[in-house]
Short mmCIF file of C-alpha atoms in Angstrom, two decimals:
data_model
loop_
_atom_site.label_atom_id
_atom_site.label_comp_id
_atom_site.label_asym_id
_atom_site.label_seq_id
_atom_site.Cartn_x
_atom_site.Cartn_y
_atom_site.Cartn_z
CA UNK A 1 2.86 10.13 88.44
CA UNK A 2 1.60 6.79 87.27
CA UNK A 3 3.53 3.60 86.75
CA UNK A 4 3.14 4.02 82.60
CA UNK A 5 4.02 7.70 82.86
CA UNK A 6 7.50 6.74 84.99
CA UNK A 7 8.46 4.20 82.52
CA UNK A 8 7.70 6.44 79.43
CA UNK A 9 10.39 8.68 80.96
CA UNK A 10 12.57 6.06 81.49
CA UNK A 11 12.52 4.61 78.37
CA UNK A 12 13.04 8.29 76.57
CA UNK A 13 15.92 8.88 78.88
CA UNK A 14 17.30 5.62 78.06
CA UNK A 15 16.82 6.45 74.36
CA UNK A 16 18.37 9.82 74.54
CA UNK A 17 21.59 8.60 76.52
CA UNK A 18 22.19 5.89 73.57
CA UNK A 19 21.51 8.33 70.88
CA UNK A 20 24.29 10.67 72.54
CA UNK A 21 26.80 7.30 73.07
CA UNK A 22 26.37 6.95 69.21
CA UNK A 23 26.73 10.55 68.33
CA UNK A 24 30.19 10.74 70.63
CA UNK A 25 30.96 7.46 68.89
CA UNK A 26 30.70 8.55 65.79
CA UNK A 27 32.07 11.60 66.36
CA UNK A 28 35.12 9.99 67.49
CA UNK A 29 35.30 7.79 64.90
CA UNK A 30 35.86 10.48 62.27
CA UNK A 31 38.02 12.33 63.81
CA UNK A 32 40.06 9.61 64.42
CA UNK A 33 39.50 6.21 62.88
CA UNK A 34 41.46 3.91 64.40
CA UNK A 35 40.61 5.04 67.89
CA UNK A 36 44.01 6.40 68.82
CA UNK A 37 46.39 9.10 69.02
CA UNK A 38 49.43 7.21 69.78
CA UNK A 39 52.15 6.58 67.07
CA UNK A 40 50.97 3.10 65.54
CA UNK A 41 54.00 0.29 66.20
CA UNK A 42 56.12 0.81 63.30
CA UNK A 43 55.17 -2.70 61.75
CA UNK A 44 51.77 -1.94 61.60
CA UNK A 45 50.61 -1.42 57.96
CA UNK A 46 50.40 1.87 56.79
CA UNK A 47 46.91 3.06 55.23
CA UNK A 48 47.88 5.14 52.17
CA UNK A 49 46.53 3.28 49.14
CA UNK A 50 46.10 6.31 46.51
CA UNK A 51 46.54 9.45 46.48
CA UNK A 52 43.16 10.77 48.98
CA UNK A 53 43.69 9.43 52.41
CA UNK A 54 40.33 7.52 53.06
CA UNK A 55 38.11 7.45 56.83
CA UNK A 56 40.83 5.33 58.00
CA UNK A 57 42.99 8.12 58.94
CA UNK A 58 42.81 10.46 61.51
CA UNK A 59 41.05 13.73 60.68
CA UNK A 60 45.37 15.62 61.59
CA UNK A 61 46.33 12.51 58.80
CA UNK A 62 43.52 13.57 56.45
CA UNK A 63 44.38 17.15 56.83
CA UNK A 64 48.04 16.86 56.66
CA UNK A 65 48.17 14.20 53.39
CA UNK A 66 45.19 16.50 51.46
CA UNK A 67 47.54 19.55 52.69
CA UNK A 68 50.90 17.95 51.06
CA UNK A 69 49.26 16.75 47.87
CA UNK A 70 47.99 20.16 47.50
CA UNK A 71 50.78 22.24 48.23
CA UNK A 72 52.94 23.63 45.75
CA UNK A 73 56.18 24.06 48.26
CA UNK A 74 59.99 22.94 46.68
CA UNK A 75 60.17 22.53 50.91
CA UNK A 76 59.04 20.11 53.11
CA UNK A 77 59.47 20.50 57.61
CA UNK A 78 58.12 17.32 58.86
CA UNK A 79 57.41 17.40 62.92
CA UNK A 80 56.15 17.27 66.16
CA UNK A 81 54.22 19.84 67.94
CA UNK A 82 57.99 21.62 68.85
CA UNK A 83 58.06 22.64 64.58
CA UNK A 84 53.90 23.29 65.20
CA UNK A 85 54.86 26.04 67.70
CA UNK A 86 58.08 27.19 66.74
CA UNK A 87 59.12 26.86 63.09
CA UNK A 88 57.51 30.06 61.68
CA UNK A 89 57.54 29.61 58.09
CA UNK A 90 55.92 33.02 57.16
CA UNK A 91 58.98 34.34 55.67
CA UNK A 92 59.89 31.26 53.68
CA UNK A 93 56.49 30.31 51.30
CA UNK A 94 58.87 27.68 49.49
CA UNK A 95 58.28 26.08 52.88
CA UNK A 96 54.82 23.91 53.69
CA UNK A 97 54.73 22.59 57.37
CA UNK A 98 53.40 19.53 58.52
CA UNK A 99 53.52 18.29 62.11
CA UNK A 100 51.45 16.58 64.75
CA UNK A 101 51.94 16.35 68.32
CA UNK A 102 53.52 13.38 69.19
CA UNK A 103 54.16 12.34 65.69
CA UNK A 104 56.53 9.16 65.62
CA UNK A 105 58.35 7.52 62.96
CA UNK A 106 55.78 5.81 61.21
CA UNK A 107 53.57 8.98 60.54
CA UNK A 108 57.00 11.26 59.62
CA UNK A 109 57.47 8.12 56.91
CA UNK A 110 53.90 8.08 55.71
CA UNK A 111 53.81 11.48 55.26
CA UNK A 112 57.70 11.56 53.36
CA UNK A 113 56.29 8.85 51.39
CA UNK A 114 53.09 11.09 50.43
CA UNK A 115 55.74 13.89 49.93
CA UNK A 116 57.68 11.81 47.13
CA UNK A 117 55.06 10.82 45.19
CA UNK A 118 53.79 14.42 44.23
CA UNK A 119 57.51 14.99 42.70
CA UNK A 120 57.53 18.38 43.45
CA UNK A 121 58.90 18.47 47.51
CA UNK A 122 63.06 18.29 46.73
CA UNK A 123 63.48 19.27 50.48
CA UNK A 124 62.41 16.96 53.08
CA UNK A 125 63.39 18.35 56.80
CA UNK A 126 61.73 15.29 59.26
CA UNK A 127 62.51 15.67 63.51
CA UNK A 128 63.66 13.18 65.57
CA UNK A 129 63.06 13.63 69.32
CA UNK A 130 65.51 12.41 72.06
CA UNK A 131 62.74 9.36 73.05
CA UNK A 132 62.39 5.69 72.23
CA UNK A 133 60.06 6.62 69.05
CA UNK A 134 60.49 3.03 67.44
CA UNK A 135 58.59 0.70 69.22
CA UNK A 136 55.05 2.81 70.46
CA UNK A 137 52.15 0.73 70.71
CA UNK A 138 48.07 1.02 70.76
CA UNK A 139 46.38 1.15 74.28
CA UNK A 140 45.71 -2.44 75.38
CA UNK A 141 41.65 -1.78 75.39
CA UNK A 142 39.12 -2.10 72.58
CA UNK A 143 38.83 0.46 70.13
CA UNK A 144 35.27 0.67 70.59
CA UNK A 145 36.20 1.59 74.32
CA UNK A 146 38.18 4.09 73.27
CA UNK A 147 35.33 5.53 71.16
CA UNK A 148 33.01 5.99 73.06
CA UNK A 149 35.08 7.69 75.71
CA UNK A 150 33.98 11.29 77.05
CA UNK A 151 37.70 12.30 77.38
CA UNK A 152 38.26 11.07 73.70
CA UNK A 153 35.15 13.67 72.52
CA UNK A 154 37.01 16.31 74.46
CA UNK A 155 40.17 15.72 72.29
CA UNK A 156 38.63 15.35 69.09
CA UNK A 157 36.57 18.68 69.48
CA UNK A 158 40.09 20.32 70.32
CA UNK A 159 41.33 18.59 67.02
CA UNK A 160 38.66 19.59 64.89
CA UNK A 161 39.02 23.09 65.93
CA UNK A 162 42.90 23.28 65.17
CA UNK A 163 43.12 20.86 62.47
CA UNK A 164 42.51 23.42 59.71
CA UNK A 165 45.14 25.87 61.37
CA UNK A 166 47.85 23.12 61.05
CA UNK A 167 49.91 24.01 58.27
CA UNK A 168 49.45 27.88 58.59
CA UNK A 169 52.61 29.07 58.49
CA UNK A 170 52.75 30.56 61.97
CA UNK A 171 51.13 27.03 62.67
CA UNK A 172 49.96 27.58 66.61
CA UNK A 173 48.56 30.53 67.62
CA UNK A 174 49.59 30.52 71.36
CA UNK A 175 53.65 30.79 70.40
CA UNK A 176 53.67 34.39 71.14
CA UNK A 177 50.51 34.97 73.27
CA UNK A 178 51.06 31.92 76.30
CA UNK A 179 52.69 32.88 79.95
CA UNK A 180 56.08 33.34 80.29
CA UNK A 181 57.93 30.41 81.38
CA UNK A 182 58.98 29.98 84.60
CA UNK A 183 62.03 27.67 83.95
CA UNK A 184 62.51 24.08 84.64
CA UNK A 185 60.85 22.66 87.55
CA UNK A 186 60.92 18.89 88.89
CA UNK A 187 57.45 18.37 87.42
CA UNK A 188 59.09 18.93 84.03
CA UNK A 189 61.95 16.63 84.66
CA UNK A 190 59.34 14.31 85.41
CA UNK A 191 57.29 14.65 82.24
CA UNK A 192 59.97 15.20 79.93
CA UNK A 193 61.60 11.78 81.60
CA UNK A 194 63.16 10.54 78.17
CA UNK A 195 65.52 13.42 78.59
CA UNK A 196 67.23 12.16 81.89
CA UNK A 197 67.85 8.40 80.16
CA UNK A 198 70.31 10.30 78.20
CA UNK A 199 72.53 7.90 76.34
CA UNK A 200 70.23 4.87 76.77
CA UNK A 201 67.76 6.54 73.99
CA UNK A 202 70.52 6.32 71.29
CA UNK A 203 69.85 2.64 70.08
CA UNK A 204 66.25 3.32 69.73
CA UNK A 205 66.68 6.82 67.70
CA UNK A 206 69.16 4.91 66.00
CA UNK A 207 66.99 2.16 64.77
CA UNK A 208 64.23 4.83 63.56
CA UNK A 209 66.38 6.67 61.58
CA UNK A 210 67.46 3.14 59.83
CA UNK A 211 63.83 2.20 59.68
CA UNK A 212 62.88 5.55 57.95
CA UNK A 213 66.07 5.58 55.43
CA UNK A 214 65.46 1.76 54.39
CA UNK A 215 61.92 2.50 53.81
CA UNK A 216 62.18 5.63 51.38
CA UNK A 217 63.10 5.42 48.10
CA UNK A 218 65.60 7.02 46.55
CA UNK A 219 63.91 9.39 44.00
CA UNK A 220 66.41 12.62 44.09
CA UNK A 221 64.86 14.27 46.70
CA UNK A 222 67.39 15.26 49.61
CA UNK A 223 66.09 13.96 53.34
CA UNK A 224 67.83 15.78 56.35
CA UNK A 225 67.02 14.44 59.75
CA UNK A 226 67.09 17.00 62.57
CA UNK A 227 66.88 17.20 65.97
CA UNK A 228 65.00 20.31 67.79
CA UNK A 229 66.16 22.93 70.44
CA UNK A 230 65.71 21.61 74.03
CA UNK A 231 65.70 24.36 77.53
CA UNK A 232 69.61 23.74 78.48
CA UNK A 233 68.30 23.05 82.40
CA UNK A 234 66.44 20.14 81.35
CA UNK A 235 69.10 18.33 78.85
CA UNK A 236 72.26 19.83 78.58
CA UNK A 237 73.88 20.89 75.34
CA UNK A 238 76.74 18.20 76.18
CA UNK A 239 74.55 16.03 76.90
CA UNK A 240 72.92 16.13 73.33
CA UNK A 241 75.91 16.48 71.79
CA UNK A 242 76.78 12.99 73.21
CA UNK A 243 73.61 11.86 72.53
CA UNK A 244 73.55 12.94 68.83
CA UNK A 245 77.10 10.83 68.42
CA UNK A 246 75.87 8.15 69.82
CA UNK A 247 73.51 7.84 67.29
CA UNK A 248 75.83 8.53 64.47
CA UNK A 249 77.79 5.66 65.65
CA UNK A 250 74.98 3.08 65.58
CA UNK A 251 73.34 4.09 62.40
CA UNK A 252 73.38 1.72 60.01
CA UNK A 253 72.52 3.43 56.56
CA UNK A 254 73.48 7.02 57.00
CA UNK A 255 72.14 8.08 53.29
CA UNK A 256 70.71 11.50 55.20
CA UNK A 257 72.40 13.85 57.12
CA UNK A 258 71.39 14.49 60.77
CA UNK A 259 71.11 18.51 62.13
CA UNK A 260 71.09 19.53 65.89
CA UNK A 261 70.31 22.43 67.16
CA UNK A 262 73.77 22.80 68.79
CA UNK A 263 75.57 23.03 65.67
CA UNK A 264 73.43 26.58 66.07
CA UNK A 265 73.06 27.93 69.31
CA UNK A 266 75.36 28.30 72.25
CA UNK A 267 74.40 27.51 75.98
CA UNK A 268 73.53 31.07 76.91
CA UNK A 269 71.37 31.71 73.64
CA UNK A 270 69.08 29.64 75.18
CA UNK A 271 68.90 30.35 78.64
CA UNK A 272 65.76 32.95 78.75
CA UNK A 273 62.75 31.80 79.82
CA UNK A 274 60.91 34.24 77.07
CA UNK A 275 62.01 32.10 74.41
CA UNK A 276 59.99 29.20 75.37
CA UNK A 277 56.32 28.42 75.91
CA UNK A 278 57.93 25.14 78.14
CA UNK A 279 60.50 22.82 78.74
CA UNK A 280 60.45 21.35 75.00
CA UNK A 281 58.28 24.13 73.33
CA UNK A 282 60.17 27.16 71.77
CA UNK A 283 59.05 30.07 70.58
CA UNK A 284 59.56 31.65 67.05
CA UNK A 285 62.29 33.63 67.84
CA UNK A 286 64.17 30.09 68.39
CA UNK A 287 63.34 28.39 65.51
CA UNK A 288 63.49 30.44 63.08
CA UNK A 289 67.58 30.70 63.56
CA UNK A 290 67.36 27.44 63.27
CA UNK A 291 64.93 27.29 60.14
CA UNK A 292 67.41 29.51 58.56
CA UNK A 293 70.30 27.32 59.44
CA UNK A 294 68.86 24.03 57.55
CA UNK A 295 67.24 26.13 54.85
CA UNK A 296 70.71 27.70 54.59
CA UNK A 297 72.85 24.89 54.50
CA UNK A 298 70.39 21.96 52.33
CA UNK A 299 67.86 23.69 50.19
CA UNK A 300 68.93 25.64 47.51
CA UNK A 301 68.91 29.32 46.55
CA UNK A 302 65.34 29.34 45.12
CA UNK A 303 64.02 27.99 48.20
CA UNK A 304 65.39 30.72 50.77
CA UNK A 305 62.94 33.05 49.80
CA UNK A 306 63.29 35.75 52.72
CA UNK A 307 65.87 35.75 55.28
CA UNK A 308 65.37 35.61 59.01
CA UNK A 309 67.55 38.06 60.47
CA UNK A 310 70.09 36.83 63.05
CA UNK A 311 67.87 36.89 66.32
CA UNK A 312 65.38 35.26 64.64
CA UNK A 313 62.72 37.42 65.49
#
């Protein structure tokens, strides 16, 4: 092959590989604007201008906002992936589900605030998690790193093919279908380590929940706070009942109410492995007892459309 042929290749290989850079850039960009998936820190200004979230939101924020100002629920469940998997809200279509993995407190408060300006949500059920949600920052490199990462394609092709399927009411598909669990195991303790700090997380939870109940107006609509169902081998039902005081204590505002799952359950309810997809991650036939329990106790009659029965099933 001659020396012009060689660097004809070259140059067309070198045009191809930027052509795919920019596509996977791209790609990543609108999928998720701001080159992140992290909770932004909660001082950092939140996009919402009007009422259609623009390209500056992630395509889950896009979906989630266009979902809520669409919806035409009295009931709002605002969450994590744990309500993704395990709130079934089939039986209740006065209920519209939102949640995100990892969501923090500054998405849960852009999303209530989205909530109260439709007028129509009276409801608004938003998790807390047993971490240090308040002060989560952005990955130290450039967004434009992050971009135009292979790993970052990866995850925004497994976004864009569940971001429609958010809000379904069943909400994840693999609740019923994934492998049985095979209880808690060190790796777990390891990954779920917020869970083993215990007490030390209460300040922190503490200061979100003031952050979140200073920041939201006070339009009529009631707000319950509410913390999830955890496997009793990796933090103990005392343990969150300590926990959850804690918290009360150091709360500042206390306009909402704040829900744990052990006002619900007892230790042994939990105990079998079937009823969770992992440490954190219940199944169905968890939360809807404790659906039924907040639906129960803070929206009213016209809201509680079907009952769950008592297993939950």
């Amino acid at each position: 092959m001659s020396t012009t042929g060689r660097a004809g290749y070259l140059v067309l290989a070198l045009v191809l590989a930027a052509c795919s850079l920019l596509a996977i850039t791209l790609f990543n960009v609108y999928v998720n604007a701001r080159g992140m998936y992290q909770e932004p820190p909660v001082d950092a200004p939140l996009p919402l201008t009007g009422s259609r979230p623009g390209l500056d939101f992630s395509l889950e924020e896009r979906v989630i906002l266009q979902r809520i100002g669409e919806g035409r629920a009295s009931a709002l469940l605002i969450g994590t992936s744990h309500v993704m998997r395990g709130f079934d809200t089939c039986r209740h279509p006065a209920v519209l589900k939102t949640a995100m993995s990892g969501l923090g407190p500054n998405r849960a408060l852009l999303f209530a605030r989205a909530a109260m300006a439709q007028g129509q949500y009276q409801t608004l059920f938003i998790e807390i998690t047993g971490k240090d949600d308040s002060r989560q920052v952005a990955p130290s490199e450039q967004a434009w790193v992050r971009h135009t990462s292979l790993r970052r394609f990866w995850r925004s092709l497994t976004v864009l093919r569940t971001s429609q399927s958010l809000l379904a009411c069943q909400g994840n598909t693999d609740s019923g279908n994934a492998p049985g669990f095979r209880g808690v195991r060190d790796i777990d303790r390891l990954r779920y380590s917020q869970y083993q700090d215990g007490l030390a997380n209460a300040p922190a939870i503490a200061r979100t929940l003031d952050m979140i109940e200073a920041a939201l107006p006070d339009n009529g609509e009631r707000v319950v706070f509410f913390f999830a169902p955890v496997h009793p081998d990796l933090f103990s039902m005392d343990d969150a009942d300590r926990l959850m005081e804690a918290v009360e204590r150091l709360r500042q505002h206390r306009r909402f109410p704040l829900e744990s799952y052990t006002s619900v359950y007892r230790w042994e309810d939990l105990l079998d492995d079937a009823l969770w997809v992992d440490a954190t991650h219940f199944r169905p036939a968890v939360g809807g007892r404790f659906l039924e329990h907040l639906l129960g106790r803070y929206a009213p009659a016209h809201e509680r459309t079907l009952q769950v029965p008592a297993s939950g099933q």
